[in-house]
Amino acid sequence: GNRRYAKGKGLEKIQGHMSGFERLLNILEWCLKLDVKVVTVYAFSIENFNRPKAEVDALMSLAEAKFKELVKHESTVMQYGIRVRIIGDLSLLPKGVKNAVAQVMLKTKNNANA
């Protein structure tokens, strides 16, 4: 969906992915307001590794940056009691993404509100 969105708007693919992430944040805010306790986000499949290397690298950089932002804004995550769990074969992720994912999961492992 993000790539089609970018193409329709005449944007680079990564800009479509960035827009998709911003939309995800909006949806997560709605979920908090509606007291939704569990949200599952299907963000990256193994098949996505078959995309052009530049696109995969850009997506991994975006993921790493966004997970680092979650750690940086720990007070917001902790204020709402949000627990982040990443599932799947994490061994396929680049080291920087794995480290960022590990940090956010560790910092939020005891949260249970959302």
PDB file of N, CA and C in Angstrom:
ATOM      1  N   GLY A   1       0.791  -1.199   0.000  1.00  0.00           N
ATOM      2  CA  GLY A   1       0.000   0.000   0.000  1.00  0.00           C
ATOM      3  C   GLY A   1       0.834   1.265   0.000  1.00  0.00           C
ATOM      4  N   ASN A   2       1.946   1.267   0.750  1.00  0.00           N
ATOM      5  CA  ASN A   2       2.766   2.483   0.836  1.00  0.00           C
ATOM      6  C   ASN A   2       3.424   2.819  -0.498  1.00  0.00           C
ATOM      7  N   ARG A   3       3.846   1.791  -1.227  1.00  0.00           N
ATOM      8  CA  ARG A   3       4.489   2.030  -2.528  1.00  0.00           C
ATOM      9  C   ARG A   3       3.460   2.523  -3.546  1.00  0.00           C
ATOM     10  N   ARG A   4       2.259   1.939  -3.526  1.00  0.00           N
ATOM     11  CA  ARG A   4       1.204   2.408  -4.432  1.00  0.00           C
ATOM     12  C   ARG A   4       0.831   3.847  -4.116  1.00  0.00           C
ATOM     13  N   TYR A   5       0.744   4.159  -2.823  1.00  0.00           N
ATOM     14  CA  TYR A   5       0.437   5.520  -2.404  1.00  0.00           C
ATOM     15  C   TYR A   5       1.485   6.491  -2.956  1.00  0.00           C
ATOM     16  N   ALA A   6       2.767   6.133  -2.785  1.00  0.00           N
ATOM     17  CA  ALA A   6       3.846   6.999  -3.267  1.00  0.00           C
ATOM     18  C   ALA A   6       3.767   7.176  -4.775  1.00  0.00           C
ATOM     19  N   LYS A   7       3.541   6.094  -5.485  1.00  0.00           N
ATOM     20  CA  LYS A   7       3.459   6.165  -6.945  1.00  0.00           C
ATOM     21  C   LYS A   7       2.312   7.075  -7.378  1.00  0.00           C
ATOM     22  N   GLY A   8       1.169   6.931  -6.728  1.00  0.00           N
ATOM     23  CA  GLY A   8       0.001   7.755  -7.049  1.00  0.00           C
ATOM     24  C   GLY A   8       0.216   9.232  -6.777  1.00  0.00           C
ATOM     25  N   LYS A   9       1.078   9.531  -5.818  1.00  0.00           N
ATOM     26  CA  LYS A   9       1.365  10.924  -5.452  1.00  0.00           C
ATOM     27  C   LYS A   9       2.629  11.451  -6.122  1.00  0.00           C
ATOM     28  N   GLY A  10       3.297  10.591  -6.922  1.00  0.00           N
ATOM     29  CA  GLY A  10       4.526  11.011  -7.583  1.00  0.00           C
ATOM     30  C   GLY A  10       5.700  11.156  -6.625  1.00  0.00           C
ATOM     31  N   LEU A  11       5.706  10.359  -5.567  1.00  0.00           N
ATOM     32  CA  LEU A  11       6.752  10.426  -4.546  1.00  0.00           C
ATOM     33  C   LEU A  11       7.701   9.247  -4.681  1.00  0.00           C
ATOM     34  N   GLU A  12       8.852   9.354  -4.039  1.00  0.00           N
ATOM     35  CA  GLU A  12       9.773   8.225  -3.930  1.00  0.00           C
ATOM     36  C   GLU A  12       9.131   7.177  -3.013  1.00  0.00           C
ATOM     37  N   LYS A  13       9.508   5.914  -3.218  1.00  0.00           N
ATOM     38  CA  LYS A  13       8.934   4.829  -2.417  1.00  0.00           C
ATOM     39  C   LYS A  13       9.115   5.052  -0.927  1.00  0.00           C
ATOM     40  N   ILE A  14      10.308   5.487  -0.530  1.00  0.00           N
ATOM     41  CA  ILE A  14      10.569   5.665   0.899  1.00  0.00           C
ATOM     42  C   ILE A  14       9.659   6.735   1.489  1.00  0.00           C
ATOM     43  N   GLN A  15       9.294   7.731   0.689  1.00  0.00           N
ATOM     44  CA  GLN A  15       8.368   8.756   1.181  1.00  0.00           C
ATOM     45  C   GLN A  15       6.990   8.146   1.439  1.00  0.00           C
ATOM     46  N   GLY A  16       6.607   7.182   0.610  1.00  0.00           N
ATOM     47  CA  GLY A  16       5.359   6.465   0.850  1.00  0.00           C
ATOM     48  C   GLY A  16       5.417   5.676   2.143  1.00  0.00           C
ATOM     49  N   HIS A  17       6.561   5.039   2.400  1.00  0.00           N
ATOM     50  CA  HIS A  17       6.728   4.287   3.644  1.00  0.00           C
ATOM     51  C   HIS A  17       6.710   5.221   4.849  1.00  0.00           C
ATOM     52  N   MET A  18       7.323   6.379   4.711  1.00  0.00           N
ATOM     53  CA  MET A  18       7.322   7.348   5.809  1.00  0.00           C
ATOM     54  C   MET A  18       5.903   7.842   6.079  1.00  0.00           C
ATOM     55  N   SER A  19       5.148   8.091   5.022  1.00  0.00           N
ATOM     56  CA  SER A  19       3.749   8.501   5.188  1.00  0.00           C
ATOM     57  C   SER A  19       2.944   7.396   5.859  1.00  0.00           C
ATOM     58  N   GLY A  20       3.218   6.164   5.485  1.00  0.00           N
ATOM     59  CA  GLY A  20       2.540   5.032   6.103  1.00  0.00           C
ATOM     60  C   GLY A  20       2.830   4.951   7.590  1.00  0.00           C
ATOM     61  N   PHE A  21       4.074   5.240   7.960  1.00  0.00           N
ATOM     62  CA  PHE A  21       4.422   5.221   9.377  1.00  0.00           C
ATOM     63  C   PHE A  21       3.680   6.332  10.126  1.00  0.00           C
ATOM     64  N   GLU A  22       3.595   7.507   9.523  1.00  0.00           N
ATOM     65  CA  GLU A  22       2.872   8.612  10.170  1.00  0.00           C
ATOM     66  C   GLU A  22       1.400   8.249  10.356  1.00  0.00           C
ATOM     67  N   ARG A  23       0.818   7.591   9.360  1.00  0.00           N
ATOM     68  CA  ARG A  23      -0.572   7.146   9.471  1.00  0.00           C
ATOM     69  C   ARG A  23      -0.704   6.114  10.591  1.00  0.00           C
ATOM     70  N   LEU A  24       0.273   5.226  10.718  1.00  0.00           N
ATOM     71  CA  LEU A  24       0.263   4.243  11.797  1.00  0.00           C
ATOM     72  C   LEU A  24       0.246   4.936  13.153  1.00  0.00           C
ATOM     73  N   LEU A  25       1.037   5.981  13.308  1.00  0.00           N
ATOM     74  CA  LEU A  25       1.038   6.719  14.582  1.00  0.00           C
ATOM     75  C   LEU A  25      -0.341   7.281  14.884  1.00  0.00           C
ATOM     76  N   ASN A  26      -1.016   7.815  13.857  1.00  0.00           N
ATOM     77  CA  ASN A  26      -2.377   8.333  14.045  1.00  0.00           C
ATOM     78  C   ASN A  26      -3.322   7.225  14.510  1.00  0.00           C
ATOM     79  N   ILE A  27      -3.218   6.078  13.888  1.00  0.00           N
ATOM     80  CA  ILE A  27      -4.072   4.949  14.253  1.00  0.00           C
ATOM     81  C   ILE A  27      -3.795   4.497  15.687  1.00  0.00           C
ATOM     82  N   LEU A  28      -2.518   4.457  16.065  1.00  0.00           N
ATOM     83  CA  LEU A  28      -2.166   4.054  17.432  1.00  0.00           C
ATOM     84  C   LEU A  28      -2.695   5.051  18.457  1.00  0.00           C
ATOM     85  N   GLU A  29      -2.694   6.339  18.114  1.00  0.00           N
ATOM     86  CA  GLU A  29      -3.272   7.346  19.015  1.00  0.00           C
ATOM     87  C   GLU A  29      -4.774   7.107  19.181  1.00  0.00           C
ATOM     88  N   TRP A  30      -5.462   6.798  18.082  1.00  0.00           N
ATOM     89  CA  TRP A  30      -6.892   6.486  18.170  1.00  0.00           C
ATOM     90  C   TRP A  30      -7.109   5.273  19.062  1.00  0.00           C
ATOM     91  N   CYS A  31      -6.257   4.273  18.908  1.00  0.00           N
ATOM     92  CA  CYS A  31      -6.384   3.065  19.718  1.00  0.00           C
ATOM     93  C   CYS A  31      -6.260   3.385  21.203  1.00  0.00           C
ATOM     94  N   LEU A  32      -5.319   4.260  21.546  1.00  0.00           N
ATOM     95  CA  LEU A  32      -5.174   4.656  22.955  1.00  0.00           C
ATOM     96  C   LEU A  32      -6.446   5.343  23.443  1.00  0.00           C
ATOM     97  N   LYS A  33      -6.982   6.255  22.639  1.00  0.00           N
ATOM     98  CA  LYS A  33      -8.189   6.991  23.032  1.00  0.00           C
ATOM     99  C   LYS A  33      -9.395   6.073  23.165  1.00  0.00           C
ATOM    100  N   LEU A  34      -9.439   5.021  22.343  1.00  0.00           N
ATOM    101  CA  LEU A  34     -10.562   4.090  22.372  1.00  0.00           C
ATOM    102  C   LEU A  34     -10.335   2.932  23.344  1.00  0.00           C
ATOM    103  N   ASP A  35      -9.211   2.982  24.069  1.00  0.00           N
ATOM    104  CA  ASP A  35      -8.859   1.966  25.065  1.00  0.00           C
ATOM    105  C   ASP A  35      -8.657   0.580  24.453  1.00  0.00           C
ATOM    106  N   VAL A  36      -8.149   0.550  23.227  1.00  0.00           N
ATOM    107  CA  VAL A  36      -7.798  -0.714  22.585  1.00  0.00           C
ATOM    108  C   VAL A  36      -6.532  -1.220  23.264  1.00  0.00           C
ATOM    109  N   LYS A  37      -6.556  -2.447  23.753  1.00  0.00           N
ATOM    110  CA  LYS A  37      -5.450  -2.972  24.550  1.00  0.00           C
ATOM    111  C   LYS A  37      -4.362  -3.657  23.735  1.00  0.00           C
ATOM    112  N   VAL A  38      -4.700  -4.198  22.572  1.00  0.00           N
ATOM    113  CA  VAL A  38      -3.728  -4.931  21.767  1.00  0.00           C
ATOM    114  C   VAL A  38      -3.857  -4.502  20.315  1.00  0.00           C
ATOM    115  N   VAL A  39      -2.733  -4.175  19.723  1.00  0.00           N
ATOM    116  CA  VAL A  39      -2.687  -3.826  18.305  1.00  0.00           C
ATOM    117  C   VAL A  39      -1.565  -4.642  17.675  1.00  0.00           C
ATOM    118  N   THR A  40      -1.870  -5.311  16.590  1.00  0.00           N
ATOM    119  CA  THR A  40      -0.865  -6.054  15.849  1.00  0.00           C
ATOM    120  C   THR A  40      -0.617  -5.335  14.532  1.00  0.00           C
ATOM    121  N   VAL A  41       0.644  -5.066  14.258  1.00  0.00           N
ATOM    122  CA  VAL A  41       1.021  -4.377  13.026  1.00  0.00           C
ATOM    123  C   VAL A  41       1.871  -5.333  12.199  1.00  0.00           C
ATOM    124  N   TYR A  42       1.420  -5.619  11.004  1.00  0.00           N
ATOM    125  CA  TYR A  42       2.175  -6.460  10.078  1.00  0.00           C
ATOM    126  C   TYR A  42       2.980  -5.509   9.206  1.00  0.00           C
ATOM    127  N   ALA A  43       4.268  -5.404   9.493  1.00  0.00           N
ATOM    128  CA  ALA A  43       5.055  -4.340   8.878  1.00  0.00           C
ATOM    129  C   ALA A  43       6.047  -4.804   7.818  1.00  0.00           C
ATOM    130  N   PHE A  44       6.585  -5.995   7.949  1.00  0.00           N
ATOM    131  CA  PHE A  44       7.635  -6.406   7.015  1.00  0.00           C
ATOM    132  C   PHE A  44       7.670  -7.919   6.937  1.00  0.00           C
ATOM    133  N   SER A  45       7.437  -8.449   5.754  1.00  0.00           N
ATOM    134  CA  SER A  45       7.448  -9.898   5.588  1.00  0.00           C
ATOM    135  C   SER A  45       8.786 -10.354   5.008  1.00  0.00           C
ATOM    136  N   ILE A  46       9.040 -11.634   5.118  1.00  0.00           N
ATOM    137  CA  ILE A  46      10.275 -12.192   4.553  1.00  0.00           C
ATOM    138  C   ILE A  46      10.350 -11.902   3.054  1.00  0.00           C
ATOM    139  N   GLU A  47       9.195 -11.927   2.379  1.00  0.00           N
ATOM    140  CA  GLU A  47       9.170 -11.639   0.943  1.00  0.00           C
ATOM    141  C   GLU A  47       9.663 -10.227   0.631  1.00  0.00           C
ATOM    142  N   ASN A  48       9.495  -9.316   1.591  1.00  0.00           N
ATOM    143  CA  ASN A  48       9.957  -7.942   1.359  1.00  0.00           C
ATOM    144  C   ASN A  48      11.466  -7.850   1.181  1.00  0.00           C
ATOM    145  N   PHE A  49      12.199  -8.853   1.654  1.00  0.00           N
ATOM    146  CA  PHE A  49      13.646  -8.860   1.448  1.00  0.00           C
ATOM    147  C   PHE A  49      13.993  -9.057  -0.030  1.00  0.00           C
ATOM    148  N   ASN A  50      13.024  -9.458  -0.843  1.00  0.00           N
ATOM    149  CA  ASN A  50      13.246  -9.619  -2.281  1.00  0.00           C
ATOM    150  C   ASN A  50      13.121  -8.308  -3.049  1.00  0.00           C
ATOM    151  N   ARG A  51      12.747  -7.253  -2.366  1.00  0.00           N
ATOM    152  CA  ARG A  51      12.657  -5.942  -3.016  1.00  0.00           C
ATOM    153  C   ARG A  51      14.073  -5.444  -3.325  1.00  0.00           C
ATOM    154  N   PRO A  52      14.187  -4.403  -4.137  1.00  0.00           N
ATOM    155  CA  PRO A  52      15.523  -3.870  -4.433  1.00  0.00           C
ATOM    156  C   PRO A  52      16.279  -3.526  -3.143  1.00  0.00           C
ATOM    157  N   LYS A  53      17.575  -3.796  -3.139  1.00  0.00           N
ATOM    158  CA  LYS A  53      18.406  -3.591  -1.948  1.00  0.00           C
ATOM    159  C   LYS A  53      18.279  -2.177  -1.395  1.00  0.00           C
ATOM    160  N   ALA A  54      18.248  -1.197  -2.272  1.00  0.00           N
ATOM    161  CA  ALA A  54      18.147   0.195  -1.811  1.00  0.00           C
ATOM    162  C   ALA A  54      16.849   0.425  -1.038  1.00  0.00           C
ATOM    163  N   GLU A  55      15.771  -0.185  -1.504  1.00  0.00           N
ATOM    164  CA  GLU A  55      14.496  -0.026  -0.805  1.00  0.00           C
ATOM    165  C   GLU A  55      14.520  -0.737   0.545  1.00  0.00           C
ATOM    166  N   VAL A  56      15.051  -1.951   0.579  1.00  0.00           N
ATOM    167  CA  VAL A  56      15.145  -2.701   1.844  1.00  0.00           C
ATOM    168  C   VAL A  56      16.034  -1.939   2.828  1.00  0.00           C
ATOM    169  N   ASP A  57      17.159  -1.436   2.346  1.00  0.00           N
ATOM    170  CA  ASP A  57      18.060  -0.677   3.223  1.00  0.00           C
ATOM    171  C   ASP A  57      17.368   0.563   3.777  1.00  0.00           C
ATOM    172  N   ALA A  58      16.610   1.244   2.931  1.00  0.00           N
ATOM    173  CA  ALA A  58      15.892   2.443   3.374  1.00  0.00           C
ATOM    174  C   ALA A  58      14.837   2.084   4.415  1.00  0.00           C
ATOM    175  N   LEU A  59      14.134   0.976   4.198  1.00  0.00           N
ATOM    176  CA  LEU A  59      13.128   0.532   5.171  1.00  0.00           C
ATOM    177  C   LEU A  59      13.766   0.157   6.505  1.00  0.00           C
ATOM    178  N   MET A  60      14.903  -0.503   6.447  1.00  0.00           N
ATOM    179  CA  MET A  60      15.590  -0.889   7.678  1.00  0.00           C
ATOM    180  C   MET A  60      16.094   0.350   8.425  1.00  0.00           C
ATOM    181  N   SER A  61      16.586   1.334   7.689  1.00  0.00           N
ATOM    182  CA  SER A  61      17.025   2.582   8.318  1.00  0.00           C
ATOM    183  C   SER A  61      15.851   3.303   8.968  1.00  0.00           C
ATOM    184  N   LEU A  62      14.718   3.310   8.280  1.00  0.00           N
ATOM    185  CA  LEU A  62      13.518   3.933   8.830  1.00  0.00           C
ATOM    186  C   LEU A  62      13.077   3.203  10.099  1.00  0.00           C
ATOM    187  N   ALA A  63      13.054   1.878  10.058  1.00  0.00           N
ATOM    188  CA  ALA A  63      12.656   1.092  11.235  1.00  0.00           C
ATOM    189  C   ALA A  63      13.588   1.362  12.412  1.00  0.00           C
ATOM    190  N   GLU A  64      14.888   1.349  12.145  1.00  0.00           N
ATOM    191  CA  GLU A  64      15.852   1.595  13.217  1.00  0.00           C
ATOM    192  C   GLU A  64      15.634   2.969  13.839  1.00  0.00           C
ATOM    193  N   ALA A  65      15.455   3.972  13.004  1.00  0.00           N
ATOM    194  CA  ALA A  65      15.248   5.336  13.509  1.00  0.00           C
ATOM    195  C   ALA A  65      13.978   5.429  14.351  1.00  0.00           C
ATOM    196  N   LYS A  66      12.919   4.793  13.906  1.00  0.00           N
ATOM    197  CA  LYS A  66      11.650   4.889  14.626  1.00  0.00           C
ATOM    198  C   LYS A  66      11.692   4.124  15.949  1.00  0.00           C
ATOM    199  N   PHE A  67      12.362   2.979  15.984  1.00  0.00           N
ATOM    200  CA  PHE A  67      12.492   2.266  17.255  1.00  0.00           C
ATOM    201  C   PHE A  67      13.369   3.055  18.226  1.00  0.00           C
ATOM    202  N   LYS A  68      14.401   3.707  17.705  1.00  0.00           N
ATOM    203  CA  LYS A  68      15.240   4.548  18.560  1.00  0.00           C
ATOM    204  C   LYS A  68      14.444   5.731  19.105  1.00  0.00           C
ATOM    205  N   GLU A  69      13.540   6.274  18.295  1.00  0.00           N
ATOM    206  CA  GLU A  69      12.678   7.365  18.764  1.00  0.00           C
ATOM    207  C   GLU A  69      11.804   6.893  19.923  1.00  0.00           C
ATOM    208  N   LEU A  70      11.294   5.662  19.830  1.00  0.00           N
ATOM    209  CA  LEU A  70      10.484   5.128  20.926  1.00  0.00           C
ATOM    210  C   LEU A  70      11.281   5.079  22.215  1.00  0.00           C
ATOM    211  N   VAL A  71      12.527   4.664  22.124  1.00  0.00           N
ATOM    212  CA  VAL A  71      13.379   4.616  23.313  1.00  0.00           C
ATOM    213  C   VAL A  71      13.658   6.037  23.809  1.00  0.00           C
ATOM    214  N   LYS A  72      13.909   6.939  22.875  1.00  0.00           N
ATOM    215  CA  LYS A  72      14.206   8.330  23.230  1.00  0.00           C
ATOM    216  C   LYS A  72      13.011   8.972  23.927  1.00  0.00           C
ATOM    217  N   HIS A  73      11.806   8.654  23.468  1.00  0.00           N
ATOM    218  CA  HIS A  73      10.588   9.220  24.049  1.00  0.00           C
ATOM    219  C   HIS A  73       9.963   8.241  25.033  1.00  0.00           C
ATOM    220  N   GLU A  74      10.832   7.651  25.793  1.00  0.00           N
ATOM    221  CA  GLU A  74      10.431   6.616  26.746  1.00  0.00           C
ATOM    222  C   GLU A  74       9.322   7.107  27.666  1.00  0.00           C
ATOM    223  N   SER A  75       9.356   8.373  28.046  1.00  0.00           N
ATOM    224  CA  SER A  75       8.361   8.862  29.000  1.00  0.00           C
ATOM    225  C   SER A  75       6.945   8.721  28.445  1.00  0.00           C
ATOM    226  N   THR A  76       6.746   8.963  27.151  1.00  0.00           N
ATOM    227  CA  THR A  76       5.422   8.817  26.549  1.00  0.00           C
ATOM    228  C   THR A  76       5.004   7.359  26.551  1.00  0.00           C
ATOM    229  N   VAL A  77       5.910   6.491  26.149  1.00  0.00           N
ATOM    230  CA  VAL A  77       5.620   5.058  26.120  1.00  0.00           C
ATOM    231  C   VAL A  77       5.317   4.567  27.528  1.00  0.00           C
ATOM    232  N   MET A  78       6.084   5.017  28.496  1.00  0.00           N
ATOM    233  CA  MET A  78       5.886   4.582  29.871  1.00  0.00           C
ATOM    234  C   MET A  78       4.614   5.205  30.461  1.00  0.00           C
ATOM    235  N   GLN A  79       4.333   6.445  30.113  1.00  0.00           N
ATOM    236  CA  GLN A  79       3.137   7.121  30.623  1.00  0.00           C
ATOM    237  C   GLN A  79       1.869   6.337  30.281  1.00  0.00           C
ATOM    238  N   TYR A  80       1.809   5.817  29.090  1.00  0.00           N
ATOM    239  CA  TYR A  80       0.635   5.069  28.653  1.00  0.00           C
ATOM    240  C   TYR A  80       0.739   3.574  28.934  1.00  0.00           C
ATOM    241  N   GLY A  81       1.864   3.138  29.479  1.00  0.00           N
ATOM    242  CA  GLY A  81       2.039   1.730  29.807  1.00  0.00           C
ATOM    243  C   GLY A  81       2.086   0.831  28.585  1.00  0.00           C
ATOM    244  N   ILE A  82       2.663   1.330  27.514  1.00  0.00           N
ATOM    245  CA  ILE A  82       2.705   0.590  26.255  1.00  0.00           C
ATOM    246  C   ILE A  82       3.833  -0.432  26.279  1.00  0.00           C
ATOM    247  N   ARG A  83       3.489  -1.654  25.925  1.00  0.00           N
ATOM    248  CA  ARG A  83       4.497  -2.706  25.790  1.00  0.00           C
ATOM    249  C   ARG A  83       4.649  -3.000  24.302  1.00  0.00           C
ATOM    250  N   VAL A  84       5.884  -3.001  23.849  1.00  0.00           N
ATOM    251  CA  VAL A  84       6.182  -3.278  22.445  1.00  0.00           C
ATOM    252  C   VAL A  84       6.813  -4.656  22.365  1.00  0.00           C
ATOM    253  N   ARG A  85       6.234  -5.497  21.524  1.00  0.00           N
ATOM    254  CA  ARG A  85       6.796  -6.821  21.269  1.00  0.00           C
ATOM    255  C   ARG A  85       6.914  -6.992  19.766  1.00  0.00           C
ATOM    256  N   ILE A  86       8.064  -7.388  19.333  1.00  0.00           N
ATOM    257  CA  ILE A  86       8.326  -7.626  17.921  1.00  0.00           C
ATOM    258  C   ILE A  86       8.396  -9.137  17.730  1.00  0.00           C
ATOM    259  N   ILE A  87       7.640  -9.641  16.785  1.00  0.00           N
ATOM    260  CA  ILE A  87       7.639 -11.084  16.536  1.00  0.00           C
ATOM    261  C   ILE A  87       8.168 -11.355  15.130  1.00  0.00           C
ATOM    262  N   GLY A  88       8.610 -12.552  14.928  1.00  0.00           N
ATOM    263  CA  GLY A  88       9.151 -12.943  13.637  1.00  0.00           C
ATOM    264  C   GLY A  88      10.608 -13.352  13.794  1.00  0.00           C
ATOM    265  N   ASP A  89      11.250 -13.583  12.681  1.00  0.00           N
ATOM    266  CA  ASP A  89      12.650 -14.011  12.678  1.00  0.00           C
ATOM    267  C   ASP A  89      13.556 -12.784  12.729  1.00  0.00           C
ATOM    268  N   LEU A  90      13.842 -12.345  13.934  1.00  0.00           N
ATOM    269  CA  LEU A  90      14.642 -11.139  14.124  1.00  0.00           C
ATOM    270  C   LEU A  90      16.082 -11.315  13.660  1.00  0.00           C
ATOM    271  N   SER A  91      16.516 -12.554  13.506  1.00  0.00           N
ATOM    272  CA  SER A  91      17.893 -12.797  13.053  1.00  0.00           C
ATOM    273  C   SER A  91      18.121 -12.283  11.633  1.00  0.00           C
ATOM    274  N   LEU A  92      17.042 -12.064  10.887  1.00  0.00           N
ATOM    275  CA  LEU A  92      17.165 -11.567   9.514  1.00  0.00           C
ATOM    276  C   LEU A  92      17.394 -10.056   9.448  1.00  0.00           C
ATOM    277  N   LEU A  93      17.189  -9.383  10.560  1.00  0.00           N
ATOM    278  CA  LEU A  93      17.313  -7.921  10.587  1.00  0.00           C
ATOM    279  C   LEU A  93      18.765  -7.491  10.730  1.00  0.00           C
ATOM    280  N   PRO A  94      19.100  -6.331  10.170  1.00  0.00           N
ATOM    281  CA  PRO A  94      20.454  -5.796  10.368  1.00  0.00           C
ATOM    282  C   PRO A  94      20.708  -5.525  11.850  1.00  0.00           C
ATOM    283  N   LYS A  95      21.978  -5.531  12.211  1.00  0.00           N
ATOM    284  CA  LYS A  95      22.381  -5.382  13.614  1.00  0.00           C
ATOM    285  C   LYS A  95      21.782  -4.133  14.269  1.00  0.00           C
ATOM    286  N   GLY A  96      21.811  -3.007  13.593  1.00  0.00           N
ATOM    287  CA  GLY A  96      21.281  -1.773  14.166  1.00  0.00           C
ATOM    288  C   GLY A  96      19.801  -1.867  14.483  1.00  0.00           C
ATOM    289  N   VAL A  97      19.037  -2.497  13.606  1.00  0.00           N
ATOM    290  CA  VAL A  97      17.603  -2.675  13.837  1.00  0.00           C
ATOM    291  C   VAL A  97      17.392  -3.637  14.998  1.00  0.00           C
ATOM    292  N   LYS A  98      18.147  -4.734  15.012  1.00  0.00           N
ATOM    293  CA  LYS A  98      18.028  -5.703  16.124  1.00  0.00           C
ATOM    294  C   LYS A  98      18.308  -5.024  17.461  1.00  0.00           C
ATOM    295  N   ASN A  99      19.340  -4.208  17.514  1.00  0.00           N
ATOM    296  CA  ASN A  99      19.682  -3.516  18.763  1.00  0.00           C
ATOM    297  C   ASN A  99      18.570  -2.564  19.189  1.00  0.00           C
ATOM    298  N   ALA A 100      18.029  -1.807  18.240  1.00  0.00           N
ATOM    299  CA  ALA A 100      16.965  -0.857  18.559  1.00  0.00           C
ATOM    300  C   ALA A 100      15.709  -1.593  19.026  1.00  0.00           C
ATOM    301  N   VAL A 101      15.375  -2.696  18.359  1.00  0.00           N
ATOM    302  CA  VAL A 101      14.218  -3.515  18.739  1.00  0.00           C
ATOM    303  C   VAL A 101      14.422  -4.079  20.146  1.00  0.00           C
ATOM    304  N   ALA A 102      15.600  -4.592  20.404  1.00  0.00           N
ATOM    305  CA  ALA A 102      15.890  -5.165  21.722  1.00  0.00           C
ATOM    306  C   ALA A 102      15.742  -4.105  22.813  1.00  0.00           C
ATOM    307  N   GLN A 103      16.230  -2.911  22.544  1.00  0.00           N
ATOM    308  CA  GLN A 103      16.136  -1.828  23.536  1.00  0.00           C
ATOM    309  C   GLN A 103      14.691  -1.488  23.862  1.00  0.00           C
ATOM    310  N   VAL A 104      13.876  -1.315  22.832  1.00  0.00           N
ATOM    311  CA  VAL A 104      12.488  -0.908  23.082  1.00  0.00           C
ATOM    312  C   VAL A 104      11.705  -2.038  23.752  1.00  0.00           C
ATOM    313  N   MET A 105      11.970  -3.278  23.391  1.00  0.00           N
ATOM    314  CA  MET A 105      11.272  -4.384  24.050  1.00  0.00           C
ATOM    315  C   MET A 105      11.701  -4.508  25.513  1.00  0.00           C
ATOM    316  N   LEU A 106      12.984  -4.331  25.784  1.00  0.00           N
ATOM    317  CA  LEU A 106      13.487  -4.413  27.152  1.00  0.00           C
ATOM    318  C   LEU A 106      12.891  -3.295  28.018  1.00  0.00           C
ATOM    319  N   LYS A 107      12.872  -2.079  27.487  1.00  0.00           N
ATOM    320  CA  LYS A 107      12.384  -0.944  28.266  1.00  0.00           C
ATOM    321  C   LYS A 107      10.881  -1.037  28.558  1.00  0.00           C
ATOM    322  N   THR A 108      10.145  -1.730  27.689  1.00  0.00           N
ATOM    323  CA  THR A 108       8.691  -1.767  27.854  1.00  0.00           C
ATOM    324  C   THR A 108       8.159  -3.116  28.331  1.00  0.00           C
ATOM    325  N   LYS A 109       9.047  -4.053  28.654  1.00  0.00           N
ATOM    326  CA  LYS A 109       8.606  -5.435  28.949  1.00  0.00           C
ATOM    327  C   LYS A 109       7.670  -5.534  30.144  1.00  0.00           C
ATOM    328  N   ASN A 110       7.739  -4.622  31.083  1.00  0.00           N
ATOM    329  CA  ASN A 110       6.887  -4.689  32.269  1.00  0.00           C
ATOM    330  C   ASN A 110       5.620  -3.857  32.145  1.00  0.00           C
ATOM    331  N   ASN A 111       5.445  -3.168  31.038  1.00  0.00           N
ATOM    332  CA  ASN A 111       4.235  -2.380  30.810  1.00  0.00           C
ATOM    333  C   ASN A 111       3.094  -3.318  30.450  1.00  0.00           C
ATOM    334  N   ALA A 112       1.892  -2.967  30.900  1.00  0.00           N
ATOM    335  CA  ALA A 112       0.766  -3.866  30.641  1.00  0.00           C
ATOM    336  C   ALA A 112      -0.536  -3.137  30.328  1.00  0.00           C
ATOM    337  N   ASN A 113      -0.486  -1.841  30.154  1.00  0.00           N
ATOM    338  CA  ASN A 113      -1.741  -1.090  29.903  1.00  0.00           C
ATOM    339  C   ASN A 113      -2.171  -1.113  28.447  1.00  0.00           C
ATOM    340  N   ALA A 114      -1.206  -1.179  27.553  1.00  0.00           N
ATOM    341  CA  ALA A 114      -1.549  -1.133  26.132  1.00  0.00           C
ATOM    342  C   ALA A 114      -0.512  -1.911  25.352  1.00  0.00           C
TER     343      ALA A 114
END
